[in-house]
mmCIF file of C-alpha atoms in Angstrom:
data_model
loop_
_atom_site.group_PDB
_atom_site.id
_atom_site.type_symbol
_atom_site.label_atom_id
_atom_site.label_comp_id
_atom_site.label_asym_id
_atom_site.label_seq_id
_atom_site.Cartn_x
_atom_site.Cartn_y
_atom_site.Cartn_z
ATOM 1 C CA MET A 699 99.549 128.089 95.442
ATOM 2 C CA ARG A 700 101.596 125.394 97.130
ATOM 3 C CA SER A 701 105.173 125.357 98.355
ATOM 4 C CA VAL A 702 106.738 122.135 99.619
ATOM 5 C CA HIS A 703 110.161 121.006 100.807
ATOM 6 C CA VAL A 704 111.054 117.547 99.629
ATOM 7 C CA SER A 705 113.876 114.976 99.899
ATOM 8 C CA ILE A 706 114.471 112.399 97.185
ATOM 9 C CA SER A 707 116.536 109.301 97.888
ATOM 10 C CA GLY A 708 117.958 106.416 95.887
ATOM 11 C CA ARG A 709 120.489 106.623 93.055
ATOM 12 C CA VAL A 710 119.809 110.318 92.521
ATOM 13 C CA GLN A 711 123.332 111.780 92.399
ATOM 14 C CA GLY A 712 125.654 111.490 89.439
ATOM 15 C CA VAL A 713 122.736 110.818 87.023
ATOM 16 C CA GLY A 714 121.701 114.396 86.126
ATOM 17 C CA PHE A 715 118.812 114.454 88.594
ATOM 18 C CA ARG A 716 119.246 118.106 89.670
ATOM 19 C CA ALA A 717 119.355 119.419 86.077
ATOM 20 C CA TRP A 718 116.411 117.181 85.121
ATOM 21 C CA LEU A 719 114.338 118.370 88.129
ATOM 22 C CA ALA A 720 115.177 121.990 87.313
ATOM 23 C CA ARG A 721 113.989 121.551 83.693
ATOM 24 C CA THR A 722 110.888 119.634 84.782
ATOM 25 C CA ALA A 723 110.004 122.311 87.384
ATOM 26 C CA ALA A 724 110.635 125.179 84.967
ATOM 27 C CA ALA A 725 108.443 123.528 82.363
ATOM 28 C CA GLN A 726 105.602 123.560 84.958
ATOM 29 C CA ASP A 727 106.345 127.260 85.684
ATOM 30 C CA LEU A 728 107.488 126.484 89.235
ATOM 31 C CA SER A 729 109.877 128.579 91.267
ATOM 32 C CA GLY A 730 112.158 127.150 93.939
ATOM 33 C CA TRP A 731 115.483 125.272 94.029
ATOM 34 C CA VAL A 732 117.173 121.888 94.023
ATOM 35 C CA ARG A 733 120.491 120.742 95.469
ATOM 36 C CA ASN A 734 122.469 117.646 96.344
ATOM 37 C CA ARG A 735 123.023 116.717 99.992
ATOM 38 C CA ARG A 736 126.324 115.289 101.101
ATOM 39 C CA THR A 737 124.284 112.446 102.641
ATOM 40 C CA GLY A 738 123.278 111.277 99.090
ATOM 41 C CA GLU A 739 119.775 112.682 98.829
ATOM 42 C CA VAL A 740 118.536 115.415 96.509
ATOM 43 C CA GLU A 741 116.624 118.157 98.286
ATOM 44 C CA ALA A 742 114.233 120.636 96.667
ATOM 45 C CA VAL A 743 111.648 123.364 97.318
ATOM 46 C CA LEU A 744 108.813 123.417 94.737
ATOM 47 C CA CYS A 745 106.518 126.447 94.531
ATOM 48 C CA GLY A 746 103.589 127.012 92.286
ATOM 49 C CA SER A 747 100.082 125.907 91.503
ATOM 50 C CA GLU A 748 98.823 122.763 93.269
ATOM 51 C CA GLY A 749 98.560 120.870 89.957
ATOM 52 C CA ALA A 750 102.030 121.798 88.801
ATOM 53 C CA VAL A 751 103.652 120.902 92.123
ATOM 54 C CA GLU A 752 101.802 117.547 92.060
ATOM 55 C CA ALA A 753 102.939 116.913 88.481
ATOM 56 C CA VAL A 754 106.594 117.449 89.387
ATOM 57 C CA LEU A 755 106.281 115.303 92.525
ATOM 58 C CA THR A 756 104.764 112.498 90.433
ATOM 59 C CA ALA A 757 107.562 112.825 87.856
ATOM 60 C CA ALA A 758 110.186 112.844 90.621
ATOM 61 C CA HIS A 759 109.166 109.278 91.593
ATOM 62 C CA VAL A 760 110.699 108.153 88.291
ATOM 63 C CA GLY A 761 113.413 110.780 87.579
ATOM 64 C CA PRO A 762 115.718 110.855 84.573
ATOM 65 C CA ALA A 763 117.240 107.852 82.804
ATOM 66 C CA GLY A 764 119.867 106.225 85.064
ATOM 67 C CA ALA A 765 118.191 107.279 88.295
ATOM 68 C CA ARG A 766 116.611 104.894 90.780
ATOM 69 C CA VAL A 767 114.241 106.733 93.089
ATOM 70 C CA ASP A 768 113.560 104.912 96.322
ATOM 71 C CA GLU A 769 111.488 107.628 98.051
ATOM 72 C CA VAL A 770 110.150 111.101 97.523
ATOM 73 C CA LEU A 771 109.515 112.400 101.008
ATOM 74 C CA ILE A 772 107.571 115.648 101.630
ATOM 75 C CA LEU A 773 109.358 117.228 104.582
ATOM 76 C CA GLY A 774 106.644 119.884 105.003
ATOM 77 C CA ASP A 775 105.512 123.216 103.771
ATOM 78 C CA ALA A 776 108.159 125.671 102.682
ATOM 79 C CA ALA A 777 108.340 129.404 102.538
ATOM 80 C CA PRO A 778 107.416 130.509 98.977
ATOM 81 C CA VAL A 779 110.385 131.267 96.663
ATOM 82 C CA ASP A 780 110.070 133.831 93.892
ATOM 83 C CA GLY A 781 111.975 133.872 90.596
ATOM 84 C CA ALA A 782 113.296 131.199 88.295
ATOM 85 C CA PHE A 783 113.758 127.638 89.488
ATOM 86 C CA GLU A 784 117.485 127.132 90.125
ATOM 87 C CA VAL A 785 120.139 124.594 91.068
ATOM 88 C CA ILE A 786 121.964 125.663 94.190
ATOM 89 C CA ALA A 787 125.137 124.546 95.993
ATOM 90 C CA THR A 788 125.418 121.207 97.720
ATOM 91 C CA VAL A 789 125.188 121.095 101.526
#
């Protein structure tokens, strides 16, 4: 199992990135969360099997149509999150 905290920058707000990431993570059976940051980034915690987390990280480098991803930065390990993957409030 792997649990990582990530920050995604570029044109990632206003293009459906959070909903897309939530669907992509749920399809890989990940738990965790995603949210917008007032600074313009999208922040997420991805928890699940090593392969599933890597698949979502790889997909996040492209994102949904309309997005322009400049960087996917792994901020470090995160405390594991149980339950369904969810979109949470902006901070």
